[in-house]
Coordinates of C-alpha atoms in Angstrom, one line a residue:
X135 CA -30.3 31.6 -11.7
X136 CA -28.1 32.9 -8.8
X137 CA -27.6 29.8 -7.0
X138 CA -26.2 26.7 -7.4
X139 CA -25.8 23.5 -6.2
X140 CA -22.7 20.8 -7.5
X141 CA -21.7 17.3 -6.2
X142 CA -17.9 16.3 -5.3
X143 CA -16.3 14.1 -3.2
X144 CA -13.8 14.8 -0.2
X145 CA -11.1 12.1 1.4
X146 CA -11.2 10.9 4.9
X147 CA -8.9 8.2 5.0
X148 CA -9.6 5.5 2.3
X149 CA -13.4 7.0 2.5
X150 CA -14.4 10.2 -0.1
X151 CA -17.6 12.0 1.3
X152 CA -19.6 14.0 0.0
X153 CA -18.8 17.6 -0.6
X154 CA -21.9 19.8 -1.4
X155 CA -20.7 22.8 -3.5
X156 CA -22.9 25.5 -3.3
X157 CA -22.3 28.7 -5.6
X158 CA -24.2 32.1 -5.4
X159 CA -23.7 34.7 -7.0
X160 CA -24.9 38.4 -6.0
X161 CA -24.9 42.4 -6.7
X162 CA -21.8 43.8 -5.2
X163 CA -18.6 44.8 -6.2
X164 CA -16.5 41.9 -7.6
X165 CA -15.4 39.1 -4.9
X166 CA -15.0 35.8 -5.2
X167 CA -15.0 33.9 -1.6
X168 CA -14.2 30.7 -0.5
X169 CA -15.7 29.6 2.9
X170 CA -16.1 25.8 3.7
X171 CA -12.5 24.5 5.3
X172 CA -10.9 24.7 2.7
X173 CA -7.1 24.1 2.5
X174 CA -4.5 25.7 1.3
X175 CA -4.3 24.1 -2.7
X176 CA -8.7 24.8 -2.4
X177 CA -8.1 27.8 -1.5
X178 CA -5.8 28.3 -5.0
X179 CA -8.4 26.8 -6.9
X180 CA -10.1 30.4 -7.6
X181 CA -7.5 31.9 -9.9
X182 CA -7.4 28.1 -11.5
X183 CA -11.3 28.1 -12.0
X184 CA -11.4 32.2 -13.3
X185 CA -8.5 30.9 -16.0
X186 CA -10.3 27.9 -16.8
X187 CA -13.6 29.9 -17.1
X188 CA -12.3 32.5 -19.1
X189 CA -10.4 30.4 -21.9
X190 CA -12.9 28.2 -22.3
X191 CA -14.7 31.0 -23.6
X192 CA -17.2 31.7 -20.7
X193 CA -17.9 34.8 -19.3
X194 CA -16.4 35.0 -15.5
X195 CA -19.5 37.0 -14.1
X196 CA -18.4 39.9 -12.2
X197 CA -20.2 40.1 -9.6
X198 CA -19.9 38.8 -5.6
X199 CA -19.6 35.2 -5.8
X200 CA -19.3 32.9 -2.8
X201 CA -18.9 29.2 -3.1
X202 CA -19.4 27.3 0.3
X203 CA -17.9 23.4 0.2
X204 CA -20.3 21.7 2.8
X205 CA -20.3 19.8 5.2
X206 CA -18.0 23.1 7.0
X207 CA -16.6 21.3 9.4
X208 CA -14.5 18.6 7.2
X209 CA -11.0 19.4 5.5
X210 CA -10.6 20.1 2.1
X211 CA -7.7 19.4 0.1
X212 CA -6.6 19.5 -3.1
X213 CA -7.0 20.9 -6.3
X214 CA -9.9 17.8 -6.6
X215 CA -12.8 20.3 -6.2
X216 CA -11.7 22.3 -9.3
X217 CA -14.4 21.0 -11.7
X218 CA -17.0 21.1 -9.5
X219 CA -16.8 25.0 -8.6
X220 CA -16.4 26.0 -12.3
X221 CA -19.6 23.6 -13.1
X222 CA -21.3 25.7 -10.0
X223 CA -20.3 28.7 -11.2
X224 CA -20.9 28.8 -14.8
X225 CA -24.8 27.3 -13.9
X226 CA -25.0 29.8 -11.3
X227 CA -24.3 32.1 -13.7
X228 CA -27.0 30.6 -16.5
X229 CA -24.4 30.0 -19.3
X230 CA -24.8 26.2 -18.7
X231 CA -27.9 23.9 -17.7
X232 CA -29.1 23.4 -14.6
X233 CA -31.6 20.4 -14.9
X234 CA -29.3 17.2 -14.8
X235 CA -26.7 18.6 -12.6
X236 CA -28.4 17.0 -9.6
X237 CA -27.6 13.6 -11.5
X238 CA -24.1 13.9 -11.6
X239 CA -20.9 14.1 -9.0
X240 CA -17.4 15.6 -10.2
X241 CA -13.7 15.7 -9.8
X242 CA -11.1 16.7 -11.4
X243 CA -8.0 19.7 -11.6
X244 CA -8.1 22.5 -13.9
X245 CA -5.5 23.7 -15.7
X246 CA -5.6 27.3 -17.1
X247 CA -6.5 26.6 -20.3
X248 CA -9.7 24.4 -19.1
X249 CA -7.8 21.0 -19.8
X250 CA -8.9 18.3 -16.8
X251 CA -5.7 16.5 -14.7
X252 CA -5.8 13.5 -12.8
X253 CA -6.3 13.6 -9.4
X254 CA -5.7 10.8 -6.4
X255 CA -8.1 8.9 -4.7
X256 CA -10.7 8.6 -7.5
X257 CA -11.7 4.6 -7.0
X258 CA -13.1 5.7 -3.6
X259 CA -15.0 8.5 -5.2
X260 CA -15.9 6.2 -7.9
X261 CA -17.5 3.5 -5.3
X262 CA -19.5 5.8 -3.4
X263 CA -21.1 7.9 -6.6
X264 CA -21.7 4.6 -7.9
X265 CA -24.0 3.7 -4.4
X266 CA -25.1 7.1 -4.4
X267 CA -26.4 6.5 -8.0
X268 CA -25.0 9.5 -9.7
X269 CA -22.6 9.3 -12.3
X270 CA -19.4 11.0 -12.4
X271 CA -17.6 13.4 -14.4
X272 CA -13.9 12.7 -14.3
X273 CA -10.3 13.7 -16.0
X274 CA -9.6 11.0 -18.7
X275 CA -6.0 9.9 -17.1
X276 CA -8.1 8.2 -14.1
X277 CA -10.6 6.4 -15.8
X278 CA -8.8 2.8 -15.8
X279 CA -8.6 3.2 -12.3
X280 CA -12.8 4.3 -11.9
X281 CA -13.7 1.6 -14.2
X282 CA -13.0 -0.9 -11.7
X283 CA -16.0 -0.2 -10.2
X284 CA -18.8 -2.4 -11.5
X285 CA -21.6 -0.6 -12.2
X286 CA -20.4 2.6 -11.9
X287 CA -21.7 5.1 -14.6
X288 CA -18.5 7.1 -15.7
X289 CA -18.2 10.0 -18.0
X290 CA -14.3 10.5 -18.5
X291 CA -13.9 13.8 -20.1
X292 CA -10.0 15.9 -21.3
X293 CA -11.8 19.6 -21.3
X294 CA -14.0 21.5 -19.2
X295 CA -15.9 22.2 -22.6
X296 CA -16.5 18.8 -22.8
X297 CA -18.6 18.5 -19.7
X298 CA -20.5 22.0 -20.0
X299 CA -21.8 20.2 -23.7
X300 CA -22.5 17.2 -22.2
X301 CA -24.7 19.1 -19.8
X302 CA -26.2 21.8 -22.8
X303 CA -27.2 18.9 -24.5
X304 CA -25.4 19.7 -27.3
X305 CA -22.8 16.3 -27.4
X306 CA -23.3 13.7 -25.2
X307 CA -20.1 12.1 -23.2
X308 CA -19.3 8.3 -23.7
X309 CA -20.4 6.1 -21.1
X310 CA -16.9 4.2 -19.8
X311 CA -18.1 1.0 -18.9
X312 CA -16.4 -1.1 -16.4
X313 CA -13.0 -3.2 -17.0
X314 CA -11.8 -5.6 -15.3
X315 CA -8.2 -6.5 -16.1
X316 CA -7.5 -10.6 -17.3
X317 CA -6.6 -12.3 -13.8
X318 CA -3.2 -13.5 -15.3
X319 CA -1.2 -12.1 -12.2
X320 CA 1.4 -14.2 -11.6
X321 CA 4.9 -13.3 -12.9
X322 CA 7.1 -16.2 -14.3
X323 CA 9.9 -14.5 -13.3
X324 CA 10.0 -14.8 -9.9
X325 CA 9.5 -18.6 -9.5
X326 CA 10.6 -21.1 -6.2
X327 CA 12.3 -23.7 -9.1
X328 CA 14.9 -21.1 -9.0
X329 CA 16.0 -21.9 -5.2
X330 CA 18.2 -24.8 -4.9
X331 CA 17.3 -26.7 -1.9
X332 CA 16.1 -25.4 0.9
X333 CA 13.3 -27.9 0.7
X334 CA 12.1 -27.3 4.7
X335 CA 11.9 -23.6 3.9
X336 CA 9.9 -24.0 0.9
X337 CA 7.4 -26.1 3.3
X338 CA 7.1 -23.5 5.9
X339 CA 6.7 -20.6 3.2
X340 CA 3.6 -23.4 1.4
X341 CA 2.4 -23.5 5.5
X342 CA 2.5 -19.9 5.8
X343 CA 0.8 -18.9 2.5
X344 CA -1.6 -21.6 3.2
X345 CA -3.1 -20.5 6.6
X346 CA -1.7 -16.8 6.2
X347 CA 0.7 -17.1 8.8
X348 CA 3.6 -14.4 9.9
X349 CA 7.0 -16.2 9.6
X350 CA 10.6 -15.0 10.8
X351 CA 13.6 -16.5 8.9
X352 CA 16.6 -17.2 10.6
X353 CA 19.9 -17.6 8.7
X354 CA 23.3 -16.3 7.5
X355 CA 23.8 -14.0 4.8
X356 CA 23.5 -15.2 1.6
X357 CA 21.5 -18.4 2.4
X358 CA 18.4 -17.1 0.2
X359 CA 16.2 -15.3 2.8
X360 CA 15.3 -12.7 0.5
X361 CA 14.9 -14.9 -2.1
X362 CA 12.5 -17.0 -1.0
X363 CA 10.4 -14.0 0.5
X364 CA 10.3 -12.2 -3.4
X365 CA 8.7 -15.5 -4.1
X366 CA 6.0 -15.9 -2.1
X367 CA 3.6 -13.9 -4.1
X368 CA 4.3 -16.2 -6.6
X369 CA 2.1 -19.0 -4.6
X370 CA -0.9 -17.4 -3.0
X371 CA -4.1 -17.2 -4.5
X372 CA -5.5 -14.3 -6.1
X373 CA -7.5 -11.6 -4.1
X374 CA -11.2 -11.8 -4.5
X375 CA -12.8 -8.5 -6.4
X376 CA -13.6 -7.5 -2.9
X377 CA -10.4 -7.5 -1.4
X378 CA -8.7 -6.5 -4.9
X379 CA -10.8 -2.8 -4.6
X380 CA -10.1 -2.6 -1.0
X381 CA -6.7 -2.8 -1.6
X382 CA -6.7 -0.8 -5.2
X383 CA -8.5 2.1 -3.1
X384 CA -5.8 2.2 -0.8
X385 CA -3.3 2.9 -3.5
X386 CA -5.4 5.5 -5.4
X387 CA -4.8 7.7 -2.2
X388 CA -1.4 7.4 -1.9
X389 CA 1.8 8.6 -3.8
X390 CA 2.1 4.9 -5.2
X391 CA 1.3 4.3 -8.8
X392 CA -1.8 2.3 -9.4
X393 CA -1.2 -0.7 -12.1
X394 CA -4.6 -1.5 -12.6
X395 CA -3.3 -4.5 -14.2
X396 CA -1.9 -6.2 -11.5
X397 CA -5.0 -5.7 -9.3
X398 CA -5.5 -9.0 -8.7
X399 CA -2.4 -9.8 -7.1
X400 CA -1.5 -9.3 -3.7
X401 CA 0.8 -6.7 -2.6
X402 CA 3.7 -7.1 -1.4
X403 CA 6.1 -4.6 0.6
X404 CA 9.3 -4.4 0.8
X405 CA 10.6 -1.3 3.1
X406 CA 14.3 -0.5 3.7
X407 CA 15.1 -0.9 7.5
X408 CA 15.7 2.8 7.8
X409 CA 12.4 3.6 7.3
X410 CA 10.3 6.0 10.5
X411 CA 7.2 4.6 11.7
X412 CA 5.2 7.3 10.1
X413 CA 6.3 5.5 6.5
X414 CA 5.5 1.9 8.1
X415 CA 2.0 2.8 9.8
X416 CA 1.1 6.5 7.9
X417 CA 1.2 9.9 9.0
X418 CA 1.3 13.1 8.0
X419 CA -0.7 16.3 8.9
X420 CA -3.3 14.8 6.7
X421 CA -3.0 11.1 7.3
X422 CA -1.6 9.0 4.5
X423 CA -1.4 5.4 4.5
X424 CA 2.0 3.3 5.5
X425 CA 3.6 0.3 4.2
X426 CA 1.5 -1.6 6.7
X427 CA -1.9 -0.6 4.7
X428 CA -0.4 -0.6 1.0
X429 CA 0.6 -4.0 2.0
X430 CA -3.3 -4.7 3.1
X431 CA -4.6 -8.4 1.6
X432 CA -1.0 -9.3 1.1
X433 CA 2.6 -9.2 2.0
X434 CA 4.8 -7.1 4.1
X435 CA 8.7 -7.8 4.1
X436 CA 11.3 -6.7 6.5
X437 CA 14.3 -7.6 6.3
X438 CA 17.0 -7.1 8.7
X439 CA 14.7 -7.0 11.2
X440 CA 16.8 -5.7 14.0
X441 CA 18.6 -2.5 12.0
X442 CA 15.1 -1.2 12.3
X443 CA 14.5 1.4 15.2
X444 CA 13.0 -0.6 18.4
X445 CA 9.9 2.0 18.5
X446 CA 9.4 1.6 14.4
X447 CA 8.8 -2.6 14.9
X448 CA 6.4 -1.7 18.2
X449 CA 3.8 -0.2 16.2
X450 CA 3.7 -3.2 14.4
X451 CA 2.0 -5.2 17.5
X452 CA -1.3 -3.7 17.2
X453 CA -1.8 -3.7 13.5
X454 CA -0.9 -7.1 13.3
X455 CA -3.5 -8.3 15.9
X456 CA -6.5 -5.8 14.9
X457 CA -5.9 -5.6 10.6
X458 CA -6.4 -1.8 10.9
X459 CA -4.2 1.4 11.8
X460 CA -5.7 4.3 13.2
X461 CA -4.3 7.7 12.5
X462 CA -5.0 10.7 14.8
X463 CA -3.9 14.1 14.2
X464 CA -4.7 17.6 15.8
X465 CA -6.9 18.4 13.0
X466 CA -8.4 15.3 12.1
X467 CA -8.1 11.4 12.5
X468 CA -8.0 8.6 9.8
X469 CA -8.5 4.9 9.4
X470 CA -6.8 2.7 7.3
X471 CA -7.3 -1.1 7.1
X472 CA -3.6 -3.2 7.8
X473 CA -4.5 -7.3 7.1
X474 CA -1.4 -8.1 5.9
X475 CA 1.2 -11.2 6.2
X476 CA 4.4 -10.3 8.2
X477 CA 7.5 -12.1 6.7
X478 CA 10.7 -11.1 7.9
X479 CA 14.2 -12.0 8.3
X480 CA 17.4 -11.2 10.3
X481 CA 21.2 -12.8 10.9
X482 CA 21.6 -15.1 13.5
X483 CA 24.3 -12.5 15.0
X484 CA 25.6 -9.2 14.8
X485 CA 28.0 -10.9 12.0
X486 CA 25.8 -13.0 10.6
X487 CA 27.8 -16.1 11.1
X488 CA 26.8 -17.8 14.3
X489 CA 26.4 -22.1 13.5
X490 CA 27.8 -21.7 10.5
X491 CA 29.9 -24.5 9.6
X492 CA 32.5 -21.8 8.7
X493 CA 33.2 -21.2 12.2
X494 CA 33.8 -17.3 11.2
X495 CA 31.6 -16.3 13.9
X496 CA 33.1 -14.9 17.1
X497 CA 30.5 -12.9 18.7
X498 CA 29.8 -13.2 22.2
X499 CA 26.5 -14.5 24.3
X500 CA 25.9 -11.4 25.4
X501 CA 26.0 -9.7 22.0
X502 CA 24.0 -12.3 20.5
X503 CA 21.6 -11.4 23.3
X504 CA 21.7 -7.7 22.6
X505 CA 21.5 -8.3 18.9
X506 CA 18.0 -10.5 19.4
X507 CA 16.6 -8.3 22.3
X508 CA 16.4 -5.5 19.7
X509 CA 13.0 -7.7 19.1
X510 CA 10.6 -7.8 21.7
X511 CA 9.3 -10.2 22.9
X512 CA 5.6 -9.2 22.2
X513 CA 6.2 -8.9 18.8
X514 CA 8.0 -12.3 18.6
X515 CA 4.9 -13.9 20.1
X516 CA 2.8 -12.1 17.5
X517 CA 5.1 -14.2 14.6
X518 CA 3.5 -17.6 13.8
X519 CA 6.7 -19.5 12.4
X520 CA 10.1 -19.3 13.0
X521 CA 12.4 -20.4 10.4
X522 CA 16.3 -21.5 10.4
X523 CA 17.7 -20.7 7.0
X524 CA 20.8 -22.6 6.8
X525 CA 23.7 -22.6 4.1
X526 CA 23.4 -25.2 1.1
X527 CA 25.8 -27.2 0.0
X528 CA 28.4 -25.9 -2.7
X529 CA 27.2 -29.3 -4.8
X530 CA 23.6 -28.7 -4.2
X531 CA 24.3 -24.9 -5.5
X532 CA 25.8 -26.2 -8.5
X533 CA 24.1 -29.3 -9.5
X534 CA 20.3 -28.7 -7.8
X535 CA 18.9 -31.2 -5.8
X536 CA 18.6 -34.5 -7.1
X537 CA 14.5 -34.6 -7.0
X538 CA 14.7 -31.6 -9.0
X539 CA 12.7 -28.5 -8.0
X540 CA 9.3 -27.4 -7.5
X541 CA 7.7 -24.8 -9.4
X542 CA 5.7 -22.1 -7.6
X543 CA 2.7 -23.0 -10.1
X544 CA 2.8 -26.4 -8.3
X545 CA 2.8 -25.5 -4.8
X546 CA -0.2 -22.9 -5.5
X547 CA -2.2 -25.5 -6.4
X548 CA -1.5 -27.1 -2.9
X549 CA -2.1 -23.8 -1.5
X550 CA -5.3 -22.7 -3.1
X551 CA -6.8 -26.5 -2.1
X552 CA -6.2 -26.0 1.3
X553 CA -7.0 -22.8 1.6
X554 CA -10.4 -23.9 0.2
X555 CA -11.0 -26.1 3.1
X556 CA -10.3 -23.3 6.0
X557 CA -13.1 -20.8 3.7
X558 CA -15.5 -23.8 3.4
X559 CA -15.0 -24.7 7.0
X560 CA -14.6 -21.1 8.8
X561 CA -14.7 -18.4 6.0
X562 CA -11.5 -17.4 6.9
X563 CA -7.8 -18.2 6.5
X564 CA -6.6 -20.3 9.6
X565 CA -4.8 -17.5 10.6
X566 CA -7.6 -15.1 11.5
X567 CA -10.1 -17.5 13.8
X568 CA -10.8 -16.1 17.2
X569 CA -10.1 -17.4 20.2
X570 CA -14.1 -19.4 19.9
X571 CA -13.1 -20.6 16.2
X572 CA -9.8 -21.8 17.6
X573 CA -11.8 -23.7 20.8
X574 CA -14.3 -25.7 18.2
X575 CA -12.1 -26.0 14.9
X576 CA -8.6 -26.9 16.3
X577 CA -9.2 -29.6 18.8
X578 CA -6.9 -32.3 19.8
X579 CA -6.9 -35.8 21.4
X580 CA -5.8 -36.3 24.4
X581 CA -2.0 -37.1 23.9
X582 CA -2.2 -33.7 21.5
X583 CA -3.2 -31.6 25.2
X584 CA -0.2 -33.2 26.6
X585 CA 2.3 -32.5 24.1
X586 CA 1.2 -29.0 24.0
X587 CA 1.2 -28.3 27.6
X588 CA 4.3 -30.1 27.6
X589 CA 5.7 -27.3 25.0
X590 CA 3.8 -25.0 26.8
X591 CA 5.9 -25.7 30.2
X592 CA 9.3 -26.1 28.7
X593 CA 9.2 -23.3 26.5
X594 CA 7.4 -21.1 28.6
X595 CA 4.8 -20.0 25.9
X596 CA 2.8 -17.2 26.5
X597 CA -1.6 -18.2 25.7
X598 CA -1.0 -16.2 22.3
X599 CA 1.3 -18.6 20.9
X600 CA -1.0 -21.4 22.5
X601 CA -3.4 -20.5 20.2
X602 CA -1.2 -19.5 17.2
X603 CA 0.5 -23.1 17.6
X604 CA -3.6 -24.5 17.2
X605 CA -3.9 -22.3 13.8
X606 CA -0.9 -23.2 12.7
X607 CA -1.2 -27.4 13.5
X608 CA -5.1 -26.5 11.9
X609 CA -3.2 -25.4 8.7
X610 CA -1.0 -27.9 8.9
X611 CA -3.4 -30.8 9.1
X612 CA -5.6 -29.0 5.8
X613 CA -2.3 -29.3 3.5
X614 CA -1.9 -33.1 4.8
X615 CA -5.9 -33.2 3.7
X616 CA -6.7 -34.3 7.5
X617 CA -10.1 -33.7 9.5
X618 CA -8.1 -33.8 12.9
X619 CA -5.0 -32.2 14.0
X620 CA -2.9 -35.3 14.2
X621 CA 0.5 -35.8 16.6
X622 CA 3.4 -35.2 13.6
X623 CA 0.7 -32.0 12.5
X624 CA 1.1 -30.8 16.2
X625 CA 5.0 -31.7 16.7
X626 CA 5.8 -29.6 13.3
X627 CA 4.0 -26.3 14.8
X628 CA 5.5 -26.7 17.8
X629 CA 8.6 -27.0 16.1
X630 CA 8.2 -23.8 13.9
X631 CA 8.9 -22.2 17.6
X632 CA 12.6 -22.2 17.8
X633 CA 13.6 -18.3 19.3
X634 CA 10.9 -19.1 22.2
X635 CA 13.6 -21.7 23.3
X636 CA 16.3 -19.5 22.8
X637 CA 17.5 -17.9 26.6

């Protein structure tokens, strides 16, 4: 048979379509040709495949081939589309079945020798064969990632020659079935009974994990901010299997390092303030995902929030309203979902020091003012809660508060109960109802309308933090187990707006 046909799949974004590899081989003088879009690394892939083929103990037929990678007008990169042309070429070339070849996608790099290597972006790949119904040939190393995928009929293989008997007939590949790690996920080792006081913080953080609410803390250095940030994975709940691949997919494509043993548990970000705003949102020639998007279905810390760039903390405001980033290059464009949970904190000052009982701060207004203007106000608005951090006592530090501390497994509980109530009521943390949601879910009586235009007035809020102050009294009430937004539920979130009264 002189022609054919092999199943891969491409990337686009956090998306792998499907690559059609078509192989024919012809009289003529030896050529092999490429055609298809292919990339620079695809492009290598010949001399990988004619090693491969060779010490694998094939013959490499010499004679004109040409492999086409369709659809022609999509990118291809990587060495991912290794496997499949030496599968097309080798049944092109009759020295391996034909028949099932239909059945099955593939992916994988080829090393000289015929050995398979791990590739990125293979839970994706594994997702769509698996709604395609075909299996799928992979290298070995990825399979823990793959197996996620209910369903999903993998056939992990180390050697080329593994996959050509498979497809002979001669010895059949294992089936991997699926995997899904034990949903132990949180870490004992990062736990809020290690903070001493603070006990108003702790609230706001329960509040914001609660309703999913961005939060700003405000405080000198040293008074824990970081701290208590590391720990708030510690008290949200765990993803759902449907978040947890959305989020695992997003990793497979990047540089990160999937832990398929922590899939469960949210992300959580942590970027130094010198990163560009390609690194927070993604970037690159061909589009990679940012911190924003590896921090999807969880957290995204920033600390020192004004020593990053102005222009890096502006492409935050759109993310953070719409969940998704998009990405468009010359070539091509990208997608990439962004739900994630700002948290973020900064100094009161340039020094760090202003109300602190010290009295070491001696910066003026108008550096104050310069220092804080490096945040918009746009993004301000877009931040739920905002949070003074103050300095603990030297005998709280030592001795702990009296009423003891709370563990982090404690406060989850609280968490995950509330939380139930906003799913049950709205399928949906507070956070995320629309403006409709907000009108029917977060009403108020009477004196509630008046202490919020009241706030409203003084303050000068902008509608956004109308309706973020709604949420955040809605998520406010759920903790306190209430039907209605009560007064003191209201006062609080209006309360958790402190740098809207700041000149």
């Amino acid at each position: 048979m002189s022609l054919a046909i092999a199943y891969s799949r491409g990337r686009s974004g956090i998306n792998a379509p499907l690559v059609t590899v078509e192989v024919h081989i012809s009289n003529g003088l030896p050529a092999l040709n490429l055609v298809g879009l292919p990339e620079t690394a695809v492009k290598e892939s010949k001399d990988r495949v004619r090693g491969a083929i060779i010490n694998s103990h094939f013959q490499f037929p010499m004679q004109r081939i040409t492999i086409n990678l369709a659809p022609a007008d999509v990118p291809k990169e990587g060495g991912r589309f290794d496997l499949p042309i030496a599968l097309g070429i080798l049944a092109a070339s009759g020295q391996i079945s034909t028949m099932e070849l239909a059945k099955y996608e593939s992916i994988g790099e080829l090393s000289l020798g015929g050995e398979l290597r791990s590739v990125n972006g293979v839970l994706p790949v594994a997702l769509q064969a698996r709604d395609a119904e075909r299996a799928l040939f992979l290298p070995l190393e990825n399979v823990s990632e793959a197996a996620l995928v209910q369903n999903a009929e993998l056939f992990p293989a180390q050697h080329l020659l593994e996959i050509c008997a498979h497809l002979n007939g001669q010895q059949r590949l294992p089936t991997q079935a699926a995997q899904i790690p034990d949903s132990a996920i949180h870490s004992l080792d990062l736990d809020f009974a290690d903070v001493q006081g603070q006990f108003h913080v702790k609230r706001a953080l329960e509040i914001a994990a609660t309703g999913l609410h961005n939060i700003l803390m405000l405080g000198p250095p040293g008074t824990g901010k970081s701290m208590l940030a590391s720990r708030l994975p510690s008290i949200l709940p765990q993803l759902t299997e449907a978040q947890a691949l959305e989020s695992a997919a997003i990793v497979s494509i990047s540089d990160t390092r999937f832990d398929a043993h922590n899939w469960l548990k949210p992300p959580y970000r942590a970027p130094h303030h010198t990163a560009s705003a390609p690194a927070l949102v993604g970037g690159g020639s061909n589009p990679q995902p940012g911190e924003i998007s590896l921090a999807h279905n969880g957290l995204l810390f920033l600390d020192e929030l004004p020593e990053f760039d102005r222009k890096v903390l502006e492409v935050l405001r759109e993310p953070l309203e719409t969940g998704h980033i998009t990405i468009s290059r010359a070539a091509r464009q990208a997608d990439f979902p962004a739900r994630f949970q700002l948290i973020a904190a900064m100094n009161p000052c340039p020094c760090g020091y202003l109300g602190d009982s010290s009295g070491r701060c001696h910066c003026t207004s108008e550096q104050v003012s310069r220092y804080r203007g490096k945040i918009s106000g746009p993004l301000l608005d877009r931040i739920d809660m905002h949070l003074e951090v103050p300095r603990v006592s030297h005998e709280v530090l030592r001795k702990g508060s009296p009423e003891g501390e709370e563990s982090s497994a404690s406060i989850r509980q609280r968490v995950i109960q509330a939380r139930n109530i906003a799913m049950a009521r709205s399928g949906k943390a507070n956070s995320k109802l629309t403006a409709a949601e907000v009108k029917q879910i977060c009403t108020l009586s009477e004196k509630g309308h008046q202490l919020l235009e009241q706030a409203m007035n003084r303050f000068g809020l902008s509608h956004r933090a109308y309706h973020r102050i709604l949420k955040l009294a809605r998520t406010i009430a759920d903790l306190a187990g209430s039907a209605q937004i009560e007064i003191p539920h209201l006062s609080e979130a209006i309360g958790y707006r402190k740098l809207d009264r700041q000149p």
